[in-house]
């Protein structure tokens, strides 16, 4: 999604802005731009379609120098990716705006502003903001902050805004509603960004804006007003780690690095949350113990990979905790008339905590009479966390690769902790089973390390896919969502069409597709569904389909003609979804590398989907 960087300093800030944009590249975008106010008072911009590299080239041949500036990476929503649609947008020669989000009433505003004589040079909704601000500026006697405050109520939709003007070179303005913004605090200089990662090269102290906040940022001070217009202080957060996340280290891609981080981050997600033989329910917040005892149903809502984690959790919650569970994608849930069962815990799952549909679903749910809301999230400062009653933070650390990997497995770990905590609170989980699973959770990082050690074998298997256009992924029980996640990974980064089915559905339709050109990938832990799965695989082989089976060492499956078996370390069945995810991630990764796609920033995709 779009990214914002801004700076006000005494030194030249152009390189800081560009470096900030580079650090946001992982979010996905299709054009980039920067506007800088020179010491002589000229506001100038450079914009380019394509990568930040193109913008850098433009700046190399036509440099911009100044100590106040804003920059943006755009992911097209209104208007095609083009230079004239790229941000910053100007009104006149003195006013520039960059914007994340969507202005829903942009057509009405556009007509009104055209009536006032404004000429539009782009197809974007953002251009209405800058002209509206220009118009209000005149009405506010040239006071930029007053003009922003006056214009904001006229904007309907979602926005994170950064504004600068040649007429008030002492300030950088920001406004947040539905799209995150963070102020980076320096010494005699301050910064702004849509994600703190963009500013880690200049500071480790941050102040997060809240919904409805407007900020006036000077070189040596920051003033913030909340949604009601009252001056407020926002807490300063200092980071002491995490800077290494922006570095690929020895790995060729962030995705590969993040896949290999999984034993470590799963370990971190477990830390402080396990007692000797039970889950520490306080990990979900101080009210969790009292609340969980009254939970009779669970409703999970999420998008994409996080939705797949929720699907696994449904199997766990019903089987291990005896609690009925429903799950739905957020974009459907938010627009549906929902019948809420009494005593239902509303659970959202999100890596970023800023996904527009998931946030909107949470906000709707609050009006619907759920018992309480719980966010399982990777970003402690996110909107989702701030707006939920209870939180379990996954400790995956920043995830840079657009295709989610370590966020998914840490979500699964968080959801297993939830299952065990709820099962005990409801009296449905025997203490011996909880103790056994706690022990298995402790061993999980080691098992994951063993699975990753099979990388070379999986790389070899990936060659089978290099020339293929379609694949099927099969799984049964809690492995079905794992198959869905495997298929999503493959299509996201290798652009191969991949579909997942519960293996039992094969002969109800998809079997018609199977032939020698359609590899079928299967996950086969050693459980009571294994024999049924083996019959499904025979059905594939009988139609000439090539099989790739990730199987438990105890499953007694062996290589044969058209059957490639990769033996996986043995694991307790309940935790098999976590383990079996890893070879599917590695498989997608190696196929994408073979096909030469952009692994970390696949086409058309954005890391954090902050618009609908
Ligand atoms: C896929 C992927 C997406 C996200 C989805 C939700 O690899 O990353 O499907 O899972 O956009 O994002 P979060 O978890 O941030 O709410």
PDB file of C-alpha atoms and ligand atoms in Angstrom, residues 302-308 349-356 358 376 384 399 401-405 407 411 485 488-489 492 605-609, ligand 1:
ATOM      1  CA  UNK A 302      -9.502 -11.940   9.323  1.00  0.00           C
ATOM      2  CA  UNK A 303      -8.209 -11.617   5.741  1.00  0.00           C
ATOM      3  CA  UNK A 304      -5.856 -13.628   3.525  1.00  0.00           C
ATOM      4  CA  UNK A 305      -3.157 -15.588   5.306  1.00  0.00           C
ATOM      5  CA  UNK A 306      -4.484 -14.487   8.696  1.00  0.00           C
ATOM      6  CA  UNK A 307      -7.866 -15.947   7.691  1.00  0.00           C
ATOM      7  CA  UNK A 308      -6.159 -19.288   7.023  1.00  0.00           C
ATOM      8  CA  UNK A 349      -6.221 -11.951  13.486  1.00  0.00           C
ATOM      9  CA  UNK A 350      -3.876  -9.616  11.659  1.00  0.00           C
ATOM     10  CA  UNK A 351      -0.164  -9.240  11.056  1.00  0.00           C
ATOM     11  CA  UNK A 352      -0.309  -5.470  10.550  1.00  0.00           C
ATOM     12  CA  UNK A 353      -3.306  -4.575  12.707  1.00  0.00           C
ATOM     13  CA  UNK A 354      -4.195  -1.958  10.088  1.00  0.00           C
ATOM     14  CA  UNK A 355      -6.071  -4.036   7.485  1.00  0.00           C
ATOM     15  CA  UNK A 356      -9.069  -1.869   6.563  1.00  0.00           C
ATOM     16  CA  UNK A 358     -10.553  -6.335   9.625  1.00  0.00           C
ATOM     17  CA  UNK A 376      -4.094 -11.605  17.749  1.00  0.00           C
ATOM     18  CA  UNK A 384      -6.551  -3.162  15.929  1.00  0.00           C
ATOM     19  CA  UNK A 399       7.725  -8.809   8.315  1.00  0.00           C
ATOM     20  CA  UNK A 401       8.365  -9.844   2.461  1.00  0.00           C
ATOM     21  CA  UNK A 402       4.896  -9.143   1.093  1.00  0.00           C
ATOM     22  CA  UNK A 403       4.030 -12.846   1.277  1.00  0.00           C
ATOM     23  CA  UNK A 404       3.330 -13.564   4.910  1.00  0.00           C
ATOM     24  CA  UNK A 405       5.363 -16.406   6.449  1.00  0.00           C
ATOM     25  CA  UNK A 407       3.477 -13.916  10.857  1.00  0.00           C
ATOM     26  CA  UNK A 411      -0.469 -16.527  14.684  1.00  0.00           C
ATOM     27  CA  UNK A 485      -2.116 -21.242   2.630  1.00  0.00           C
ATOM     28  CA  UNK A 488      -1.949 -18.771  -1.732  1.00  0.00           C
ATOM     29  CA  UNK A 489       1.845 -18.561  -1.291  1.00  0.00           C
ATOM     30  CA  UNK A 492       1.267 -14.807  -4.822  1.00  0.00           C
ATOM     31  CA  UNK A 605       0.232  -6.818  -4.103  1.00  0.00           C
ATOM     32  CA  UNK A 606       0.703  -4.621  -1.058  1.00  0.00           C
ATOM     33  CA  UNK A 607       1.937  -5.577   2.384  1.00  0.00           C
ATOM     34  CA  UNK A 608      -0.638  -3.821   4.479  1.00  0.00           C
ATOM     35  CA  UNK A 609      -4.047  -3.393   2.869  1.00  0.00           C
TER      36      UNK A 609
HETATM   37  C1  LIG B   1      -0.576 -13.129   2.039  1.00  0.00           C
HETATM   38  C2  LIG B   1      -0.779 -11.948   2.852  1.00  0.00           C
HETATM   39  C3  LIG B   1      -2.144 -11.355   2.921  1.00  0.00           C
HETATM   40  C4  LIG B   1      -2.423 -10.863   4.346  1.00  0.00           C
HETATM   41  C5  LIG B   1      -3.763 -10.120   4.386  1.00  0.00           C
HETATM   42  C6  LIG B   1      -4.130  -9.694   5.792  1.00  0.00           C
HETATM   43  O1  LIG B   1       0.743 -13.572   2.060  1.00  0.00           O
HETATM   44  O2  LIG B   1       0.142 -11.433   3.440  1.00  0.00           O
HETATM   45  O3  LIG B   1      -3.107 -12.253   2.493  1.00  0.00           O
HETATM   46  O4  LIG B   1      -2.443 -11.960   5.202  1.00  0.00           O
HETATM   47  O5  LIG B   1      -3.693  -8.986   3.566  1.00  0.00           O
HETATM   48  O6  LIG B   1      -3.170  -8.862   6.340  1.00  0.00           O
HETATM   49  P1  LIG B   1      -3.033  -8.673   7.903  1.00  0.00           P
HETATM   50  O7  LIG B   1      -2.655  -9.974   8.496  1.00  0.00           O
HETATM   51  O8  LIG B   1      -1.989  -7.617   8.068  1.00  0.00           O
HETATM   52  O9  LIG B   1      -4.385  -8.216   8.391  1.00  0.00           O
END
